[in-house]
Every structure is written in C-alpha cells, then in structure tokens.
C-alpha cells in the first residue's frame, strides 16, 4: 500500500461507495471519486439524474444511506458541531443565488462575517466592498436582491459564498437561467477565483458549453446505471486518451441533436 | 377482409395482407383540424389491435400520406399502447421517419422507476403504515423544532446569543403597531355588538347597567384574547409561514444552514419574541376599545350614564380578569408564531407548497387557540380564578 499522507494532503474530498436515496427511491450508488486541492471538478449528467442530490450530500444537507464522504480530512456526518465547523470552510453558490431577500447585497455578504468572525464593522464593510467589486458589483451594495437581474444575483451569491474565504466552493448549475454572455462571465469569474485564491471548486451542471474551458476533471453521472461512468479530464475523454464508455465520448463530441427534431419543426400545426 | 373509410381529407385502409400480417394504409392530410372534423377514425383505430389479435402483426403504408401533425402521432401512440397490451407485433418501418423519430424519443426515457403513474400503491395496509410513519415523523420533527426553539429562546434571553436588532424591530413593527388599526376596528365592533344584544336583553329585566359587567368580563377574560389571536393568526402567522416558506423555495434557508447559521435563531426567535411581546399590548388595546364601544351603546340606547358605566366597569372587572386575558394572549402569541414558523420551515419547494404552508399555519394556530382557551377555562374554574 502507498503511504497515504502525501496523497491525502492533496485530496480535499474523498467519496467512497456513496449511495443516495430519497426514501425508497435510489438516486445513485457506488460513487467513488476524489477532488484534489485547487482542482475544478465538474459533475455532469442529464437533468434529474441526481447532480443536485450529490451536491446536497457533499455539503451535508442530506446524508448518505451508505458509504462515506470525507471532506478536508473530516467525515461529513450529522454531528452538528463538527458539521458547522466544516461549513465555515466551504462556500455554496445555489442555483438561483439564494440571496436572503430581506437584506441588501452588502448585508448578505456581511452576515457570515458578522456571525462568525471578530471583525469590526468598518473592517467588514471594507471586505464586503472588495468582494462585491471582485464579482463586478461594486456600487450595488445597497440594492435588494429583487432589484437585480438573474446574472447579478448569481454573482452576488458568489460574493457571499466566498465571504469566509472558503477552501472549497460548491456551485449548482452556474449557467442555469443565464444568457450565454453572463454564463461565460460567471465561468471566468470562478476560474479567476481558483487561480488567485487556489480555491477548490466543485461545479454541478448539465451544460456542455463551459466544461472544456473550466473543468480540470469531469465526473459523469449516468441515470441509467445510477452511478458514475467516467471521471477524467474532458479533453482526454474526448480524444480517447482517458478511458470512458463510448457514449461519454459521443456526448462530448456531439452538437448533433437527433435529426428528426429538425424535421418535426416542419410539421404544421394549424 | 378489407375495411375502407374515406372521409374528406382522411383516407385509411385496413386489410389483411397475408400470413398473420395486417396493413394499415394512411393517405391524405392527417392534420389536427381534419382529424377533428371527421372523428370516425377514432373508433376505427380503436378496433384495429383487437381485430389483429395476439398472433398478428401490424404494418404501415404511408406512401400516400400527404401531411400529418402531432395529433396523428398521439393517435398512433395510443394504438401502439393497445397493441402492446394485446400482444400483437407492430412494425414501424412503414411510418414516416419523423413519426418514428418521435416514437424513439418518447421511448428513450423509460418511465421512472418507483414514481410513474403505474406505481400508485393501493395496498391499504401499506398506506396505513406510511400514514402512521408520517404522523410519528411529524411529531418528532415538531418536538425537535420546539426543543431547538426553546433552547435558542433561553440563550437569547440570557444574552448568550444576540439576534439582529433590525430583524427584531421589523418583527415588532409588523406584529405591533401595524396590527393596531384592524385590531381596534374589530374590537370596537365586537364591543358594540355585545353591548347592543346585552342591552336588549337586560332591559327586559330593567337591569341595563349590567351591560357594563357583560362587556367588561366577556372582553377581558375571553373575547379580546381569542379575537386578537384569530386576527393575528390570519395576519401575522400567515405572513410568517409565507415568508419563511418562500425563503425555503428560494434555497435561502439552505444558504443559512450551509453557513452554519441556525434558521431557528435567525428567523424564528425574533418573530416569536416579537409576537409574544406584542400580543398582550394588542389585547389591552382591544379591551379598552371594546369597553368604550360598549359605553357608547349603553349611553346611547339605554338611560345608563357615563359615570354609572365607569363605576360599574371598575367594580365588575377585577385585575385578575384582565391578567387572565393578557396571560392567555401571551400563550396565543406563542402558538401563532410557532405554527407560522414551523409550517414555513417545513414547507415544500414550490409555490403551491407555500400556499399550503400558509393555510395550514392559520388553521393550526386557530385550532390550537380554541383548544388552549378551553383548557384555560377548565383550569381557571378549578383554580377558582
Ligand atoms: N426532496 C426530494 N424528494 C424526493 N425525490 C427527490 C427530491 N429531490 C429530488 N428528487 C428526485 O431525485 C432525482 C434527482 O434529482 P436532482 O438531484 O435534483 O437532479 P439534477 O440536479 O441532476 O437535475 C430526481 O428524480 C428527483 O425527482
Ligand atoms: Mg439540479
């Protein structure tokens, strides 16, 4: 056996034999993968296959019916105190931003710091201003979430997610509901954050567009076999250097919607 | 055996074409409007699978089919389903490529396991079991929530944790000053009604002055608290449920949790405290307003004078009557806030669930207000207060 210290130093998340269920409904099982420090891992899969569920397990909102998740050398388990400590070390960007609607952007970003750090008011205000500037929202601190566009809300959510300078950032469907330009912008932002702060990033998405620019590795969830079918760099998966089932390769190469869809458009509806 | 139908634009021919094989030939324009205009095809299609039987095979000939749309596709899909049930084979090759593509598409995603329409459980025992589990689960959830709330409340009151002052003031404003107009209005009307009916009856006994006892006691001991409770359940309890529920739909509750911030401390404690503090004040106001309304009636329609009414009220309504009402209102406030926040936190994740959460917050609160009021009545009677 290899010595583990060197390895485990580099692995911030280890998922072993994970099984996820809602009641008796099996979502996924036999998931095994690692996330390395500083890596951007994209979790891909068709909609409804269990990506968000996996994310909710990783961040300790649901717990596995079998197997384990070890994050930052700590098991993700329902132990409240341990989980709360762990939670301060990662940030989550939810699908719609999930900004607290009764608070301004600045208050949203400030709340975690007010609650969990000993920073003074002025210091917090400075940090908040900087974080908002990072995501391109300086000057919007006084706005309420309802006064912003979807893309801005997501970026504000990102500012809040990095409020406590997390070691890991989890992102659910970054491009959902965004126009291509805003989606690109968010991708670039995440990439820049990783490059400058060495944050490890786990992104859940069903969209192919950004995966080649952003992902270091991509984990493919498969609804049919209810488990992961590939986990490697997307370019290597596409050109066949990395091992994967044929359908992953075709999926990565595609762009071809089934032909009859083109025909169906010609069908006339009166 | 050849059946043939020709109606306007739809042409269909169904024939036995050899060794167990049947041919369905479609021609003309099979569009939605044409199919609606001539609906004989429906009965015709329905009979096809059974006339083929389990051993037969169905083929298609669509070379003469001119135009078609989704209506034809769903009609064929229905026929396919029937054929599957009967067990006859269907050869799709004769169908236009577009239609086959759509069938492939529909078949590509199998009906999800364990959640399709075919999976409705009909076993009553199993259903009963699920219900019992749900009830027990609900009871546990509720207890866990109550426990957490009480711990957080104690921690807040001992100054161990602080709630955000602004949230608290907002909640106070909502539960207090902003509820004053509606509470006063209803208290005033209730006072009027009770006094009016009272005077009419008491006048027969020439005991008009006792209208003061009636209004004073009924309002301070019972009605002010219950009425304010009902108003606040509909006004504030519902708002709590809706607000917290929509925060849940929007992942805001998850966002709190994923920062390790307790939603109970952050959202529920300020609301509970605010309502519990404001309810007695509102009830005190309702007492004053309704007794004043009673006076208007007494002075207006009987020959009771203002000093007499005042004197009678002071005599009839004791301090403990007022305190009983105020204490009840405290409890009611707790019940309302609890029901609202609990339903909000356990709300499902869509807009309809927010509606349900709101409804059930109000219903739960009012039900418990009435039950607790009855318990109070019995206890106070035993204690002789
Ligand atoms: N709270 C829940 N209760 C029961 N089933 C759920 C729940 N949330 C999601 N599911 C089911 O689990 C599966 C995976 O959902 P999800 O993880 O949201 O998919 P994805 O994010 O990949 O689109 C879906 O079939 C969905 O219907
Ligand atoms: Mg999802």
Short mmCIF file of N, CA and C in Angstrom, two decimals, chain A residues 22 24-26 56 59 61 84 87-88 90-92 94-104 107-108 111-112 114-116 144 160-164 172 224 226 258-261 263-264 267-270, chain B residues 31-34 36 67-71 73 96-102 104-105 108 112-115 121 164 166-167 170 243 246-248 250-261 265-267 349:
data_model
loop_
_atom_site.label_atom_id
_atom_site.label_comp_id
_atom_site.label_asym_id
_atom_site.label_seq_id
_atom_site.Cartn_x
_atom_site.Cartn_y
_atom_site.Cartn_z
N UNK A 22 -33.85 8.89 -1.88
CA UNK A 22 -34.96 9.63 -1.27
C UNK A 22 -35.99 8.60 -0.89
N UNK A 24 -37.41 5.29 -0.61
CA UNK A 24 -37.01 4.02 -1.23
C UNK A 24 -36.49 4.24 -2.64
N UNK A 25 -36.53 5.47 -3.10
CA UNK A 25 -36.09 5.74 -4.47
C UNK A 25 -34.58 5.93 -4.51
N UNK A 26 -33.92 5.04 -5.24
CA UNK A 26 -32.47 5.10 -5.36
C UNK A 26 -32.09 6.17 -6.37
N UNK A 56 -25.96 18.17 -2.51
CA UNK A 56 -26.54 18.32 -1.17
C UNK A 56 -25.91 17.33 -0.18
N UNK A 59 -22.38 18.82 0.75
CA UNK A 59 -22.38 19.94 1.68
C UNK A 59 -23.13 19.62 2.97
N UNK A 61 -26.26 18.53 3.61
CA UNK A 61 -27.68 18.83 3.77
C UNK A 61 -28.49 17.54 3.78
N UNK A 84 -20.86 22.16 11.53
CA UNK A 84 -20.83 23.63 11.48
C UNK A 84 -19.41 24.13 11.27
N UNK A 87 -18.57 23.62 7.77
CA UNK A 87 -19.30 24.50 6.87
C UNK A 87 -18.63 25.87 6.71
N UNK A 88 -17.88 26.26 7.74
CA UNK A 88 -17.19 27.55 7.61
C UNK A 88 -16.01 27.45 6.67
N UNK A 90 -16.22 25.80 3.67
CA UNK A 90 -16.63 25.77 2.26
C UNK A 90 -17.77 26.76 2.02
N UNK A 91 -17.90 27.17 0.77
CA UNK A 91 -18.98 28.09 0.41
C UNK A 91 -19.85 27.44 -0.64
N UNK A 92 -21.11 27.85 -0.69
CA UNK A 92 -22.03 27.27 -1.66
C UNK A 92 -22.70 28.38 -2.47
N UNK A 94 -25.85 28.73 -4.71
CA UNK A 94 -27.05 27.99 -5.09
C UNK A 94 -27.53 28.41 -6.47
N UNK A 95 -28.39 27.57 -7.01
CA UNK A 95 -28.83 27.73 -8.40
C UNK A 95 -29.35 29.14 -8.70
N UNK A 96 -30.24 29.65 -7.85
CA UNK A 96 -30.78 30.98 -8.12
C UNK A 96 -30.06 32.08 -7.36
N UNK A 97 -28.94 31.74 -6.74
CA UNK A 97 -28.23 32.72 -5.93
C UNK A 97 -28.62 32.60 -4.47
N UNK A 98 -29.92 32.38 -4.22
CA UNK A 98 -30.44 32.19 -2.85
C UNK A 98 -30.03 33.31 -1.92
N UNK A 99 -30.00 34.53 -2.44
CA UNK A 99 -29.69 35.66 -1.56
C UNK A 99 -30.84 35.83 -0.58
N UNK A 100 -30.52 36.25 0.64
CA UNK A 100 -31.58 36.47 1.62
C UNK A 100 -32.35 37.72 1.22
N UNK A 101 -33.61 37.52 0.91
CA UNK A 101 -34.32 38.58 0.19
C UNK A 101 -34.64 39.79 1.05
N UNK A 102 -34.58 39.64 2.37
CA UNK A 102 -34.91 40.80 3.20
C UNK A 102 -33.68 41.66 3.49
N UNK A 103 -32.55 41.28 2.90
CA UNK A 103 -31.33 42.04 3.18
C UNK A 103 -30.71 42.57 1.89
N UNK A 104 -30.00 43.68 2.00
CA UNK A 104 -29.30 44.21 0.84
C UNK A 104 -28.13 43.31 0.49
N UNK A 107 -25.45 43.49 3.07
CA UNK A 107 -25.79 42.77 4.30
C UNK A 107 -25.69 41.27 4.09
N UNK A 108 -26.07 40.81 2.90
CA UNK A 108 -25.95 39.40 2.58
C UNK A 108 -24.51 38.92 2.72
N UNK A 111 -23.27 39.21 6.54
CA UNK A 111 -23.83 38.40 7.63
C UNK A 111 -22.92 37.28 8.11
N UNK A 112 -22.36 36.46 7.20
CA UNK A 112 -21.47 35.40 7.69
C UNK A 112 -20.30 35.95 8.49
N UNK A 114 -20.19 38.85 10.15
CA UNK A 114 -20.69 39.36 11.43
C UNK A 114 -20.91 38.21 12.40
N UNK A 115 -21.44 37.09 11.85
CA UNK A 115 -21.81 35.99 12.73
C UNK A 115 -20.59 35.20 13.19
N UNK A 116 -19.60 35.05 12.34
CA UNK A 116 -18.56 34.07 12.66
C UNK A 116 -17.16 34.64 12.81
N UNK A 144 -31.45 45.62 -3.03
CA UNK A 144 -32.03 44.37 -2.56
C UNK A 144 -32.01 43.36 -3.71
N UNK A 160 -21.11 36.23 -1.70
CA UNK A 160 -21.46 35.75 -0.37
C UNK A 160 -20.80 34.40 -0.09
N UNK A 161 -20.76 33.55 -1.12
CA UNK A 161 -20.18 32.21 -0.92
C UNK A 161 -18.71 32.31 -0.54
N UNK A 162 -18.01 33.34 -1.02
CA UNK A 162 -16.59 33.45 -0.68
C UNK A 162 -16.36 34.41 0.48
N UNK A 163 -17.46 34.73 1.19
CA UNK A 163 -17.35 35.70 2.29
C UNK A 163 -16.36 35.24 3.34
N UNK A 164 -16.36 33.97 3.66
CA UNK A 164 -15.48 33.48 4.72
C UNK A 164 -14.19 32.88 4.14
N UNK A 172 -23.96 25.14 -7.90
CA UNK A 172 -25.02 24.36 -8.54
C UNK A 172 -25.50 25.08 -9.80
N UNK A 224 -29.02 5.89 -16.17
CA UNK A 224 -29.43 4.52 -16.46
C UNK A 224 -28.80 3.53 -15.48
N UNK A 226 -27.27 4.44 -12.83
CA UNK A 226 -27.34 5.04 -11.50
C UNK A 226 -26.00 5.08 -10.79
N UNK A 258 -30.69 14.85 -32.49
CA UNK A 258 -31.26 13.84 -33.38
C UNK A 258 -31.95 14.50 -34.57
N UNK A 259 -31.79 13.88 -35.74
CA UNK A 259 -32.22 14.55 -36.96
C UNK A 259 -33.71 14.82 -37.02
N UNK A 260 -34.49 13.89 -36.49
CA UNK A 260 -35.93 14.08 -36.65
C UNK A 260 -36.43 15.34 -35.98
N UNK A 261 -35.65 15.87 -35.02
CA UNK A 261 -36.09 17.11 -34.38
C UNK A 261 -36.16 18.22 -35.41
N UNK A 263 -36.79 17.83 -38.46
CA UNK A 263 -37.98 17.59 -39.28
C UNK A 263 -39.26 18.01 -38.58
N UNK A 264 -39.30 17.69 -37.31
CA UNK A 264 -40.52 17.96 -36.56
C UNK A 264 -40.91 19.42 -36.65
N UNK A 267 -43.32 20.12 -39.38
CA UNK A 267 -44.67 19.63 -39.25
C UNK A 267 -45.59 20.80 -38.97
N UNK A 268 -46.74 20.80 -39.61
CA UNK A 268 -47.55 22.00 -39.40
C UNK A 268 -48.62 21.79 -38.35
N UNK A 269 -48.77 22.77 -37.54
CA UNK A 269 -49.83 22.79 -36.54
C UNK A 269 -50.79 23.86 -37.00
N UNK A 270 -52.06 23.52 -37.06
CA UNK A 270 -52.97 24.52 -37.60
C UNK A 270 -53.40 25.50 -36.53
N UNK B 31 -54.18 15.94 -40.39
CA UNK B 31 -53.81 17.06 -39.52
C UNK B 31 -54.86 17.21 -38.44
N UNK B 32 -54.52 18.01 -37.46
CA UNK B 32 -55.40 18.17 -36.32
C UNK B 32 -56.82 18.58 -36.71
N UNK B 33 -56.89 19.58 -37.61
CA UNK B 33 -58.23 20.07 -37.95
C UNK B 33 -59.03 19.02 -38.72
N UNK B 34 -58.33 18.33 -39.64
CA UNK B 34 -59.01 17.30 -40.42
C UNK B 34 -59.49 16.18 -39.51
N UNK B 36 -60.18 16.40 -36.39
CA UNK B 36 -61.26 16.85 -35.53
C UNK B 36 -62.58 16.86 -36.31
N UNK B 67 -49.91 15.13 -45.54
CA UNK B 67 -49.48 15.97 -44.42
C UNK B 67 -49.94 15.32 -43.11
N UNK B 68 -49.16 15.52 -42.04
CA UNK B 68 -49.54 14.96 -40.75
C UNK B 68 -49.01 15.89 -39.66
N UNK B 69 -49.56 15.77 -38.48
CA UNK B 69 -49.02 16.54 -37.36
C UNK B 69 -49.11 15.73 -36.07
N UNK B 70 -48.89 16.40 -34.97
CA UNK B 70 -48.77 15.70 -33.69
C UNK B 70 -50.03 14.93 -33.30
N UNK B 71 -51.18 15.38 -33.81
CA UNK B 71 -52.42 14.69 -33.45
C UNK B 71 -52.37 13.24 -33.94
N UNK B 73 -49.70 11.52 -34.53
CA UNK B 73 -48.67 10.80 -33.77
C UNK B 73 -49.24 10.29 -32.45
N UNK B 96 -43.58 7.34 -41.56
CA UNK B 96 -42.62 8.37 -41.95
C UNK B 96 -41.51 8.48 -40.90
N UNK B 97 -40.34 8.84 -41.34
CA UNK B 97 -39.18 8.91 -40.47
C UNK B 97 -39.43 9.83 -39.27
N UNK B 98 -40.10 10.95 -39.55
CA UNK B 98 -40.38 11.91 -38.47
C UNK B 98 -41.18 11.28 -37.35
N UNK B 99 -42.21 10.50 -37.71
CA UNK B 99 -43.04 9.87 -36.69
C UNK B 99 -42.24 8.84 -35.89
N UNK B 100 -41.43 8.06 -36.63
CA UNK B 100 -40.63 7.07 -35.92
C UNK B 100 -39.67 7.74 -34.95
N UNK B 101 -39.10 8.87 -35.41
CA UNK B 101 -38.18 9.62 -34.55
C UNK B 101 -38.85 10.03 -33.26
N UNK B 102 -40.10 10.49 -33.39
CA UNK B 102 -40.82 10.93 -32.19
C UNK B 102 -41.10 9.75 -31.26
N UNK B 104 -39.26 7.05 -31.02
CA UNK B 104 -37.98 6.73 -30.37
C UNK B 104 -37.76 7.67 -29.20
N UNK B 105 -38.06 8.95 -29.47
CA UNK B 105 -37.84 9.97 -28.44
C UNK B 105 -38.68 9.67 -27.20
N UNK B 108 -37.28 6.73 -25.39
CA UNK B 108 -35.88 6.81 -24.95
C UNK B 108 -35.77 6.89 -23.44
N UNK B 112 -39.93 6.53 -15.07
CA UNK B 112 -39.00 6.40 -13.95
C UNK B 112 -39.49 5.36 -12.95
N UNK B 113 -38.52 4.61 -12.47
CA UNK B 113 -38.83 3.52 -11.53
C UNK B 113 -39.39 4.09 -10.23
N UNK B 114 -40.42 3.50 -9.74
CA UNK B 114 -40.91 3.85 -8.42
C UNK B 114 -41.65 5.16 -8.35
N UNK B 115 -41.88 5.84 -9.50
CA UNK B 115 -42.55 7.11 -9.40
C UNK B 115 -43.51 7.35 -10.56
N UNK B 121 -49.71 3.09 -5.09
CA UNK B 121 -49.89 1.98 -4.18
C UNK B 121 -51.35 1.91 -3.74
N UNK B 164 -30.37 39.79 15.52
CA UNK B 164 -30.13 41.06 14.84
C UNK B 164 -31.21 42.07 15.22
N UNK B 166 -32.20 44.75 13.93
CA UNK B 166 -33.10 45.25 12.89
C UNK B 166 -34.21 44.27 12.59
N UNK B 167 -33.85 42.98 12.56
CA UNK B 167 -34.89 41.96 12.32
C UNK B 167 -35.94 42.02 13.41
N UNK B 170 -38.15 45.09 13.05
CA UNK B 170 -39.09 44.89 11.93
C UNK B 170 -40.25 44.00 12.36
N UNK B 243 -43.49 33.90 4.42
CA UNK B 243 -42.15 34.45 4.26
C UNK B 243 -41.08 33.36 4.37
N UNK B 246 -41.34 30.86 1.44
CA UNK B 246 -40.77 31.25 0.14
C UNK B 246 -39.26 31.36 0.24
N UNK B 247 -38.75 31.61 1.43
CA UNK B 247 -37.29 31.56 1.58
C UNK B 247 -36.79 30.15 1.35
N UNK B 248 -37.61 29.18 1.75
CA UNK B 248 -37.20 27.80 1.54
C UNK B 248 -37.21 27.44 0.07
N UNK B 250 -36.69 29.31 -2.31
CA UNK B 250 -35.60 30.02 -2.96
C UNK B 250 -34.23 29.58 -2.46
N UNK B 251 -34.15 28.47 -1.70
CA UNK B 251 -32.88 27.96 -1.16
C UNK B 251 -32.27 28.86 -0.09
N UNK B 252 -33.00 29.90 0.36
CA UNK B 252 -32.38 30.82 1.31
C UNK B 252 -32.15 30.14 2.66
N UNK B 253 -33.05 29.23 3.02
CA UNK B 253 -32.89 28.51 4.29
C UNK B 253 -31.65 27.62 4.22
N UNK B 254 -31.50 26.94 3.06
CA UNK B 254 -30.31 26.11 2.87
C UNK B 254 -29.06 26.96 2.96
N UNK B 255 -29.14 28.15 2.37
CA UNK B 255 -27.97 29.03 2.39
C UNK B 255 -27.60 29.38 3.84
N UNK B 256 -28.61 29.63 4.66
CA UNK B 256 -28.33 29.89 6.08
C UNK B 256 -27.64 28.69 6.71
N UNK B 257 -28.25 27.52 6.48
CA UNK B 257 -27.71 26.30 7.10
C UNK B 257 -26.30 26.04 6.62
N UNK B 258 -26.05 26.26 5.32
CA UNK B 258 -24.73 25.90 4.82
C UNK B 258 -23.68 26.87 5.33
N UNK B 259 -24.08 27.98 5.91
CA UNK B 259 -23.11 28.82 6.62
C UNK B 259 -23.04 28.43 8.10
N UNK B 260 -23.85 27.46 8.49
CA UNK B 260 -23.88 27.10 9.90
C UNK B 260 -24.69 28.08 10.73
N UNK B 261 -25.58 28.85 10.09
CA UNK B 261 -26.44 29.76 10.84
C UNK B 261 -27.77 29.05 11.07
N UNK B 265 -32.71 30.32 15.10
CA UNK B 265 -32.26 31.51 15.80
C UNK B 265 -32.43 32.74 14.94
N UNK B 266 -32.08 32.59 13.69
CA UNK B 266 -32.01 33.75 12.82
C UNK B 266 -33.39 34.25 12.40
N UNK B 267 -34.30 33.33 12.15
CA UNK B 267 -35.61 33.73 11.61
C UNK B 267 -36.73 33.60 12.62
N UNK B 349 -40.97 22.68 -1.75
CA UNK B 349 -40.09 23.54 -2.51
C UNK B 349 -40.73 24.19 -3.73
#
